[in-house]
Structures are given as structure tokens and as C-alpha cells.
Amino acid sequence: MAHPANQRKKPDCGRWESGGREWALPGKRVWPLHLVTPVWNRGTRGTRGLSRAVAPEGSQKKGRSLLQFLADRFYDVQALREYLLRKQVLKVHQKNRPFTYIRERFGPHAAGAYFILKQGGAVKFQGKEWIRSDARGHFSLDFLKFQAVPVEAVDASGCAINYQGLDSVCEWAETAGLFICPSVVGSRKDHSASPPPPTVALKELQSLWLQRCPHVDDWCLGRLHPLANSLQELSLAGCPRISERGLASLHHLQNLRRLDISDLPAVSNPGLTRILVEEMLPSCQVLGADWAQGLPSGPEEQSRDTASPLPA
Amino acid sequence: MLRRALQPGLSRGVLGRGLGTHRGRSTLGKVEGSGGYRGSWVAPVSSYVTFRTRDPTHDGKTVGRLGEGDQNGKVSEIKKKIQSVLPRGAWNPLRDTSYLPPEHSDVVIVGGGVIGLSVAYWLKRLEKPQGAIRVLVVERDHTYSQASTALSVGGIRQQFSVPENIQLSLFSVEFLRNINEYLAVVDDPPLDIQFNPSGYLLLASEKGAAVMESNVKVQRQEGAKVCLMSPEQLRNKFPWINTEGVALASYGMEHEGWFDPWCLLQGLRRKVQSMGVLFCHGEVTRFVSSSSHTETTSGEEVTLRRIHEVHVKMDRSLEYQPVECALVINAAGAWSGQIAELAGVGKGPPGTLQGTQLPVELRKRYVYLWHCPQGPGLETPFVIDASGAYFRREGLGNNYLGGCSPTEEEEPDPGNLEVDHDFFQDKVWPPLAQRVPAFETLKVRSAWAGYYDYNTFDQNGVVGPHPLVVNMYFATGFSGHGLQQAPAVGRAVAEMVLDGHFRTINLSPFLFNRFYLGEKVQEHNII
């Protein structure tokens, strides 16, 4: 399936460009990393790993240490800072809330599509064109009429999707294919008491792009296993929280043909990780760090039986 | 001079009754000695100069500059005295007692491992109103050199046979997944527990296949994502397994794996300190209790005991501090049996409730780390063979951790933590090499030993109050799966303490009474 960005540049380009940077879809704003962290919230860097990538400016540092100084001495200021921290977290939760009404009314595919579009992503239904929200976050609601048309591709690049959001997307993909996933304690789903029926092979979601998503981490990758039958393309480029431990759980996705794991800052050894992932998924083209990266000098001795690497 | 006096960064004592906020600064790295953190009641380096007279040899630094040096010394003394009087200083007019525990504490938690800290966290989180309960955690070894938490292999799974265990594990996974929301401390970096979501693979021979099937059914009912695999499917998925002798396998697809227990411990410690829990580096040596006699409904005489004081002895000294307390929580892990004995549990004729001891004892277990260059790849789950031997991958470099639980007859002497390498040669390697042929060539890199808080009765945890020693609560005896249930057990004990009953997960089958009544809650899937 040709990516729309490729359609823009070269007509027959089915291959991937390097680094994932050409993946910018037409009309989509790509937010650079440092704009994601709100500047007004000076002291509350606790749970946002992205802030580590930003060097604090002089005034920010002074502001933070004053707040810290006050918080050490006054309960009120400490409570205020904890409240601000909690608000950050709740904001992400609010973005990932499930839209149960839409699911009941319009079906699981429409609900999943609405969720992705609301986050700022793009959705492609089978046989239709890409649907995405414009710069102000508005999108057409025509897709709500597609009751049984499955979603073929999802582009959630740069969205604030986290485990809970991905959980609902995968759940909707599963219920669409009549696979009732056993519920998990602590989630908002009902507790299902009966064992699940045998699964029906899903030929549904084929491509999933999660590039530069700040909240996608190893747990989310473990959640992707129900899409094993259909998923052929997965892109995780630039996600700051994914490490090699999460990549190990991708071996469920045996139908995967293209995997992009380039530019993952949390992976400790990108070259070796790419080799191990290629060994784990033999029929998949893995785009990642050059395998000689990190080696001091000399040729690589490990044999590799996968497809030839693309020029990095 | 006023500005310097108000400077943060000096070591913080505590204004005994909680008038100031105490931000203990704990590092996330390993603790070397006792200098790892500045907790509220531990002052490894007390820079507070109290009003006792200085050592005359202190003036040795003024050699050559007699008049000036004297003045400088006096000025700094005065400065420190002023700092101790201002807010956030420790006002110790008579003697520096910042290393001692407080004289009164509502709850005393014996044991500062992951279970004890989890109980402290949930007590502080669920208490109403906030700040109502004073909690003291007493830990005798701050380096955690023998603690089961630090020496654990770190796995978490839902593949148990008892439904309560599955629920505990499911909640703990949810806790770990959202650990940075539960344990967030302002201005501290987020925690990375290095979770590997690779799942568990349990193998069963012909004998155990029926039991495994019924277990998986229970697990799926509770909400675990486990699937059964035939030997054929197993070979397709993991070509490095030799499926000879394997009749059935159960594989956890999600929410199972392994993580870094030390990170969880330090994260809990950091958060718990920020919530105002007091720490004490000492050992519990005595409980002072009173007894009262009552009659049961059937007219039987029964003696109820109530603990009033806990004597905490300081490290490497004879000094002790009696701490008056309302509740004691026994989370001492492998040494819980000794603590229970001190409290008078089990002092009575055998066969009665008074005479029922806490059946938790130390058991030594070995873990070996080896390197196998041709070993299984990145997708390797935590494999538990039918024979009881287990292994998992460690890192990217084809290193593997594994071991095996010895049978009752071969139990090693738990007096020390020395490793027996012959055990690996005889008991661990042969079954693993038979199951994974690539393990025929391997090289053991290192090994260590740790303790299980082994419940000899039924290998499941003991949670809840003791029927006769009315204010002692247990949270121990998990026999190797305490780490993976710690967050949920902490919450359950906190609910029991604060509400009097279990609210979210009903752990009544795990109460102490079952030892007297003989109701075993046997867990089959213990490694």
C-alpha cells in the first residue's frame, strides 16, 4: 500500500526513506519536540521524560529553584506543585478516554477512527481515502456512516496516545473481528466471566504508524499482539520511551513485513538491537540503525539471513 | 549571613512533630553503606552541632593561626546553632537524637523491603484525612544485602492456580505500568523499571497437563491473557525448544515478564519519604504487650494480647528506643517467623490457636547467570520447565538467568548466602540442556543466593491480623512471589488497617486462621 507521502514525491516509490523524516503527511503539522513541553509549567518535570531532552534556559532554572525552595518550606506550595504535576498526567488521560457512546452507536471501526482523529491522527478506511483533522483539529464526520467498513491504516504519529488509548483501539479491532478479549482488572471494561471463543482471522488493520508518540512505551508494544493476523506495517521511529525490551514483544506479529525502529533514543544498542529484531522476525524488512553503528572499527562478523539493508 | 543560614542543601533533621516538610533526597543508585539517603530519622553524617562541648582536639585545624581559627570555629558554631533554631532545623537542645526512632508512632512496619514499603505507601495514600497516621518503617539493613527484594529475579506473572493470586498479580501489573503516576515525586526523574513484556512459558508433561488446563481456565476467567499451546505450536513459535516430554504449554501473552526490583524499591522509598513516612535503621528486639482474658461465645477462655511498645535496637550499639505504637505490621520477609515469636505468636500448647506458630521460614535459593552464544533469541519468554528449572534472558548479550528450586530433602542450609555451584551442574543444567539444546554449551558467569520467605504450610502469603495478638498484622510468607504481588498486598493490608476489611481484593483465604483450621490454599505453580 503506497504511503500518501510517497505519492507526493515519486509515483512508484514503495520503499522507505531514511530516518523517517520524510513521513510528514501533507497538511499535517509536525511539532518539534521542545514545543510539546508547556513552558509555563516550570517546576513539574517529574513524569515527562521528554523534558530531559531539553536543556533548561537560565531563567527557567532560577524559577524552578525558587519554587523548589518554597515547596521545601511550605505545605501549600508543595501541594500546588503536586497538583500541577497531577494535572499534566490527567491531561494525557483525558486525551485517551474511550468513546463508548460512539462505539455503541456507530460501531467499533467508527469509534476507533473517531478516537484517532480526535487525537490529531489520520485514518484510512478500506477502499476510501485518508481522513485527517485539519490544523484546528476539525474533521468531517462522514466516516460515521461507514458501519462495517474496516479500518485499514492508522497514522497516529505525534499523537498523545498511551497504553489506555491503544488498549481501546486494539479492543475495538478485536470486537470487530468477534474476538472478545478477556478483560483486565483495573480497566473500565466489564468483567467477562466466560472464556473467549476461538478467534476469527482479522484482515483488518494493516498499517500502524506511531512515530514520535511521546507516551508510547514498552507496555504499549505488548498490547499489539491481537493485531498479529493483519498487521503488516509498523513504524515506531522517534518514540522516546521505547526500548529494546518492548521490541522483544513484537515477535507475535508474524505477518509484519515492514518495521521501522530507527531513531529510538531509549534503545541502548541500536545496531545490535536491529540485528536481534531481524533474527526474531525473519520475513520482515527492518529499518533501523546501521548495524555497524557503535562498533569501533572492523567488519561485522555475524551472519544475517534477512533481506539486504536499505541505504541508510 | 542570614541568606546563607536559609540556604537549602544542608542536611535536614526533623522537627519532631512534623511541622516542616522533609524532603529526603534519596539516590536511585545502589546504597553504599548508610550514606545512600538522608531519611528523616537517619543522619549518617550529622552536621548539626548541638550544645555539647566540642572536642578540644577539633582545634587542631587552627594550627598556626591561633586567634583567627578560634574565632572562625566559634562563628561557625553560632551559625549552626542559629540554623538549628530556624524553621527546618532540628532543635536539639540537649542531645542529638535524630538517629533514633520517634517515641510514639501509630503504625510500626517491621521490615523495609518491597512489601513493607508498599504497605507504608498505601497507608499514606488511603488515609483520611491526609497526614493523620504516623508510620514508622524499621529496617535493620539499609544496604539490603540479604533482602529478598534486591536478590530477586524480578519476574511477574498471572499464571497461578489460586484466583486471589491472579488478581493480586493483575493489579500489581497495572501499578507497575502506571508507576510514574503512582510514585511521582515532584522534581525527581521518572522511574524506569525496565519491564520486559516477554511473558511466561510454563511447560507441562503428561501428568500435569490436566491441571494446567484447569489453571488456564481459572486464569482467563480472572482476566489474564494466557493461551495454551500444543507441542506443535510450540515448535513453530520457539524453534529452539525441544518439545520431547512436553504435553502442553501455557504462554502469557501480555502483562507478564520481568523488571528491575531494585528500581521499584527505590521508587517506593523515595515516594514514601516524600509522603512523610519515618524510617529507622534498627532492629526490633522486643515487644512489650499486655494481655486480657475474655470468653468466646462458647464459653472458652481466651487470652488476647495487645502490643504497646516496640523496642528498636540501634545498629551496632546497645542503645534501644521503645516506640509506643498502636499497630505493628510484620513485613520482615524471611525473618517474619522470628518477629512473630517475639510477639508471642505460637506460645501455647500445640494444636491450639495460641500454639499455632507462623509457619514462615528462611529457604535459600540459588540463581545462576550464564552466557550462551547460540542461545534463544530476543523473543525468549521466562521459561519454566515441567521439572521446575527455569531461565530467562538478561539483556542483549545472550546472557541468561536461571535456577531451580531444590526438593525438600535437598534444601540447603540457610545460615549463609554462599552459592553451591555443584547444584547447577547436577540439578539445573541437565533439565535445561535437555529442554533447550543450545544450552549444552554455556559458561556460568556468576551466581548469587537469596532467601525465600517460605510458607511451609501452603506456599501462599499470610495477610491480615492475628486473631489473638490483636494489633499485629502480617504481610509475609509469599514463598518466592512476594515481589510481584507487593503493590496489591500493600493495598490490601492498608485497607484492612484503615477499614477493617478487604475492599478491592478479598484475601480472606490468606488470613492467619487457616493455619489453625488446617485449610490449605495450595498454590501449584510455585517455582
CSV table of C-alpha atoms in Angstrom, one decimal, chain B residues 29-281:
chain,number,residue,atom,x,y,z
B,29,GLY,CA,21.6,4.0,42.7
B,30,LYS,CA,22.7,1.2,44.9
B,31,VAL,CA,23.2,2.2,48.5
B,32,GLU,CA,26.8,2.0,49.7
B,33,GLY,CA,26.9,1.8,53.4
B,34,SER,CA,24.4,4.0,55.0
B,35,GLY,CA,25.2,7.1,53.1
B,36,GLY,CA,22.7,6.5,50.4
B,37,TYR,CA,19.9,8.7,51.5
B,38,ARG,CA,19.1,11.3,54.0
B,39,GLY,CA,16.0,10.0,55.6
B,40,SER,CA,14.1,11.7,58.3
B,41,TRP,CA,15.4,9.7,61.2
B,42,VAL,CA,18.7,8.7,59.9
B,43,ALA,CA,21.5,11.2,60.0
B,44,PRO,CA,24.6,9.3,58.8
B,45,VAL,CA,26.5,12.5,58.9
B,46,SER,CA,25.0,14.8,61.3
B,47,SER,CA,26.2,18.2,60.7
B,48,TYR,CA,24.2,19.7,63.5
B,49,VAL,CA,26.4,20.9,66.2
B,50,THR,CA,24.5,20.6,69.4
B,51,PHE,CA,25.2,22.3,72.6
B,52,ARG,CA,27.6,19.8,73.9
B,53,THR,CA,31.1,21.0,74.1
B,54,ARG,CA,33.3,20.5,71.2
B,55,ASP,CA,36.2,18.1,71.3
B,56,PRO,CA,39.3,20.1,72.2
B,57,THR,CA,41.3,18.3,69.5
B,58,HIS,CA,39.0,19.9,67.0
B,59,ASP,CA,41.1,23.0,67.2
B,60,GLY,CA,43.8,21.1,65.5
B,61,LYS,CA,42.8,22.7,62.3
B,62,THR,CA,43.8,26.1,63.7
B,63,VAL,CA,47.5,25.2,64.0
B,64,GLY,CA,49.5,28.2,63.1
B,65,ARG,CA,46.6,30.6,63.2
B,66,LEU,CA,45.5,30.5,66.8
B,67,GLY,CA,43.5,33.7,67.3
B,68,GLU,CA,41.7,33.6,63.9
B,69,GLY,CA,41.0,29.9,63.8
B,70,ASP,CA,39.3,30.1,67.2
B,71,GLN,CA,37.1,32.9,66.0
B,72,ASN,CA,36.2,31.1,62.8
B,73,GLY,CA,35.3,28.0,64.8
B,74,LYS,CA,33.1,29.9,67.2
B,75,VAL,CA,31.4,31.8,64.4
B,76,SER,CA,30.5,28.6,62.5
B,77,GLU,CA,29.2,27.1,65.8
B,78,ILE,CA,27.0,30.1,66.3
B,79,LYS,CA,25.8,29.9,62.8
B,80,LYS,CA,24.9,26.3,63.1
B,81,LYS,CA,23.0,26.9,66.3
B,82,ILE,CA,21.0,29.7,64.7
B,83,GLN,CA,20.2,27.4,61.8
B,84,SER,CA,19.0,24.7,64.1
B,85,VAL,CA,16.6,27.1,65.7
B,86,LEU,CA,15.1,28.5,62.4
B,87,PRO,CA,12.4,26.5,60.6
B,88,ARG,CA,13.6,23.3,59.1
B,89,GLY,CA,16.4,22.9,61.6
B,90,ALA,CA,16.4,20.3,64.3
B,91,TRP,CA,16.1,21.8,67.7
B,92,ASN,CA,18.1,19.5,69.9
B,93,PRO,CA,19.0,21.5,72.9
B,94,LEU,CA,20.1,18.5,75.0
B,95,ARG,CA,21.3,15.7,72.8
B,96,ASP,CA,21.3,14.8,69.2
B,97,THR,CA,18.7,12.1,68.8
B,98,SER,CA,18.0,12.4,65.1
B,99,TYR,CA,19.1,8.8,64.5
B,100,LEU,CA,16.6,7.3,67.0
B,101,PRO,CA,13.0,6.5,66.0
B,102,PRO,CA,10.2,8.6,67.5
B,103,GLU,CA,8.9,7.8,70.9
B,104,HIS,CA,5.3,7.4,69.5
B,105,SER,CA,4.2,6.1,66.2
B,106,ASP,CA,0.8,4.9,65.1
B,107,VAL,CA,1.9,2.1,62.9
B,108,VAL,CA,5.3,0.4,63.1
B,109,ILE,CA,6.2,-1.6,60.0
B,110,VAL,CA,8.9,-4.2,60.8
B,111,GLY,CA,10.9,-4.7,57.5
B,112,GLY,CA,11.7,-2.2,54.9
B,113,GLY,CA,11.6,-4.4,51.8
B,114,VAL,CA,9.2,-4.0,48.9
B,115,ILE,CA,6.2,-5.4,51.0
B,116,GLY,CA,6.8,-3.1,53.9
B,117,LEU,CA,7.3,-0.1,51.8
B,118,SER,CA,4.2,-0.9,49.8
B,119,VAL,CA,2.1,-1.1,53.0
B,120,ALA,CA,3.5,2.2,54.1
B,121,TYR,CA,2.7,3.8,50.7
B,122,TRP,CA,-0.9,2.6,50.6
B,123,LEU,CA,-1.4,3.6,54.3
B,124,LYS,CA,-0.3,7.1,53.4
B,125,ARG,CA,-2.3,7.1,50.3
B,126,LEU,CA,-5.6,5.8,51.6
B,127,GLU,CA,-5.6,7.5,55.0
B,128,LYS,CA,-8.3,10.1,55.7
B,129,PRO,CA,-7.5,12.9,56.4
B,130,GLN,CA,-4.1,13.2,54.8
B,131,GLY,CA,-1.3,13.2,57.3
B,132,ALA,CA,-3.4,11.5,60.0
B,133,ILE,CA,-1.3,8.5,60.6
B,134,ARG,CA,2.3,8.4,61.6
B,135,VAL,CA,4.1,5.4,60.1
B,136,LEU,CA,7.5,4.2,61.0
B,137,VAL,CA,9.4,1.7,58.9
B,138,VAL,CA,12.1,-0.2,60.8
B,139,GLU,CA,14.7,-1.8,58.6
B,140,ARG,CA,17.9,-3.4,60.1
B,141,ASP,CA,20.0,-3.5,56.9
B,142,HIS,CA,19.9,-0.4,54.8
B,143,THR,CA,22.2,-1.9,52.2
B,144,TYR,CA,19.5,-4.6,51.6
B,145,SER,CA,22.3,-7.1,51.3
B,146,GLN,CA,20.2,-10.1,52.3
B,147,ALA,CA,16.8,-8.8,51.4
B,148,SER,CA,14.8,-11.0,49.1
B,149,THR,CA,13.6,-8.0,47.1
B,150,ALA,CA,17.1,-7.0,46.0
B,151,LEU,CA,18.2,-10.5,45.1
B,152,SER,CA,15.0,-11.5,43.3
B,153,VAL,CA,14.9,-12.5,39.6
B,154,GLY,CA,12.2,-10.0,39.2
B,155,GLY,CA,9.5,-11.9,37.3
B,156,ILE,CA,5.8,-11.1,37.3
B,157,ARG,CA,3.2,-13.5,36.0
B,158,GLN,CA,-0.5,-14.2,36.3
B,159,GLN,CA,-0.2,-17.9,35.8
B,160,PHE,CA,-1.2,-19.1,39.2
B,161,SER,CA,-3.8,-21.6,40.3
B,162,VAL,CA,-5.4,-19.6,43.1
B,163,PRO,CA,-7.7,-16.8,41.9
B,164,GLU,CA,-6.6,-14.4,44.6
B,165,ASN,CA,-3.0,-14.7,43.4
B,166,ILE,CA,-4.1,-13.9,39.9
B,167,GLN,CA,-6.0,-10.8,41.0
B,168,LEU,CA,-3.1,-9.6,43.1
B,169,SER,CA,-0.7,-10.0,40.2
B,170,LEU,CA,-3.0,-8.3,37.8
B,171,PHE,CA,-3.3,-5.2,40.0
B,172,SER,CA,0.4,-5.2,40.5
B,173,VAL,CA,1.0,-5.1,36.8
B,174,GLU,CA,-1.4,-2.2,36.5
B,175,PHE,CA,0.6,-0.5,39.3
B,176,LEU,CA,3.9,-1.1,37.5
B,177,ARG,CA,2.5,0.1,34.2
B,178,ASN,CA,1.4,3.4,35.8
B,179,ILE,CA,4.3,3.5,38.2
B,180,ASN,CA,5.1,7.1,37.3
B,181,GLU,CA,1.7,8.2,38.2
B,182,TYR,CA,1.5,6.3,41.5
B,183,LEU,CA,5.1,7.1,42.6
B,184,ALA,CA,5.6,10.5,41.1
B,185,VAL,CA,7.6,12.9,43.2
B,186,VAL,CA,7.9,16.5,42.0
B,187,ASP,CA,11.3,17.4,40.7
B,188,ASP,CA,12.6,13.8,40.6
B,189,PRO,CA,13.2,12.0,37.4
B,190,PRO,CA,10.6,9.3,36.3
B,191,LEU,CA,11.3,5.7,37.2
B,192,ASP,CA,12.3,3.2,34.6
B,193,ILE,CA,11.6,-0.2,35.9
B,194,GLN,CA,12.9,-1.8,32.7
B,195,PHE,CA,10.0,-4.1,32.2
B,196,ASN,CA,10.4,-6.8,29.6
B,197,PRO,CA,6.9,-7.7,28.4
B,198,SER,CA,8.1,-11.1,27.1
B,199,GLY,CA,5.7,-13.3,29.0
B,200,TYR,CA,6.0,-16.6,30.8
B,201,LEU,CA,6.0,-20.0,29.3
B,202,LEU,CA,5.1,-22.9,31.5
B,203,LEU,CA,5.6,-26.4,30.2
B,204,ALA,CA,3.7,-29.4,31.4
B,205,SER,CA,4.3,-33.1,31.0
B,206,GLU,CA,1.5,-35.6,30.5
B,207,LYS,CA,0.9,-35.8,34.2
B,208,GLY,CA,0.4,-32.1,34.7
B,209,ALA,CA,-1.5,-31.3,31.5
B,210,ALA,CA,-5.0,-31.6,33.0
B,211,VAL,CA,-4.1,-29.4,36.0
B,212,MET,CA,-2.5,-26.8,33.6
B,213,GLU,CA,-5.7,-26.7,31.5
B,214,SER,CA,-7.9,-26.1,34.5
B,215,ASN,CA,-5.5,-23.5,35.8
B,216,VAL,CA,-5.5,-21.6,32.5
B,217,LYS,CA,-9.3,-21.7,32.6
B,218,VAL,CA,-9.3,-20.0,36.0
B,219,GLN,CA,-6.6,-17.5,34.8
B,220,ARG,CA,-8.7,-16.5,31.8
B,221,GLN,CA,-11.8,-16.1,33.9
B,222,GLU,CA,-9.9,-13.7,36.1
B,223,GLY,CA,-8.7,-11.7,33.2
B,224,ALA,CA,-5.2,-12.9,32.5
B,225,LYS,CA,-4.2,-13.2,28.8
B,226,VAL,CA,-2.9,-16.7,28.7
B,227,CYS,CA,-3.1,-19.2,25.8
B,228,LEU,CA,-2.5,-22.9,25.6
B,229,MET,CA,-0.1,-24.3,23.1
B,230,SER,CA,0.4,-27.8,21.8
B,231,PRO,CA,3.9,-29.1,21.2
B,232,GLU,CA,3.5,-28.5,17.5
B,233,GLN,CA,2.6,-24.8,18.0
B,234,LEU,CA,5.5,-24.5,20.5
B,235,ARG,CA,8.0,-25.8,18.0
B,236,ASN,CA,6.7,-23.3,15.4
B,237,LYS,CA,6.9,-20.4,17.7
B,238,PHE,CA,10.1,-21.1,19.5
B,239,PRO,CA,12.2,-23.4,17.3
B,240,TRP,CA,14.9,-23.6,20.0
B,241,ILE,CA,12.8,-25.7,22.3
B,242,ASN,CA,13.0,-29.4,22.4
B,243,THR,CA,9.4,-30.5,23.0
B,244,GLU,CA,10.1,-34.0,24.0
B,245,GLY,CA,8.1,-34.8,27.0
B,246,VAL,CA,6.0,-31.7,26.8
B,247,ALA,CA,2.3,-32.3,26.5
B,248,LEU,CA,1.0,-28.8,26.9
B,249,ALA,CA,2.4,-25.3,27.4
B,250,SER,CA,0.7,-22.2,28.7
B,251,TYR,CA,2.0,-18.9,27.4
B,252,GLY,CA,1.2,-15.5,28.8
B,253,MET,CA,0.7,-13.0,26.0
B,254,GLU,CA,0.5,-9.8,28.0
B,255,HIS,CA,1.2,-8.3,31.4
B,256,GLU,CA,3.8,-10.9,32.2
B,257,GLY,CA,7.6,-10.5,32.1
B,258,TRP,CA,10.3,-9.3,34.4
B,259,PHE,CA,11.5,-6.0,35.7
B,260,ASP,CA,14.1,-4.4,37.9
B,261,PRO,CA,13.1,-4.9,41.6
B,262,TRP,CA,15.7,-2.5,42.9
B,263,CYS,CA,14.2,0.3,40.9
B,264,LEU,CA,10.8,-0.4,42.4
B,265,LEU,CA,12.2,-0.5,45.9
B,266,GLN,CA,14.0,2.8,45.5
B,267,GLY,CA,11.0,4.4,43.8
B,268,LEU,CA,8.8,3.3,46.7
B,269,ARG,CA,11.3,4.6,49.2
B,270,ARG,CA,11.6,7.9,47.6
B,271,LYS,CA,7.8,8.4,47.3
B,272,VAL,CA,7.2,7.1,50.8
B,273,GLN,CA,9.7,9.5,52.2
B,274,SER,CA,8.1,12.4,50.4
B,275,MET,CA,4.7,11.4,51.9
B,276,GLY,CA,6.1,11.7,55.4
B,277,VAL,CA,6.8,8.1,56.5
B,278,LEU,CA,9.6,7.9,59.0
B,279,PHE,CA,12.5,5.5,58.6
B,280,CYS,CA,14.6,3.9,61.3
B,281,HIS,CA,17.8,2.0,60.9
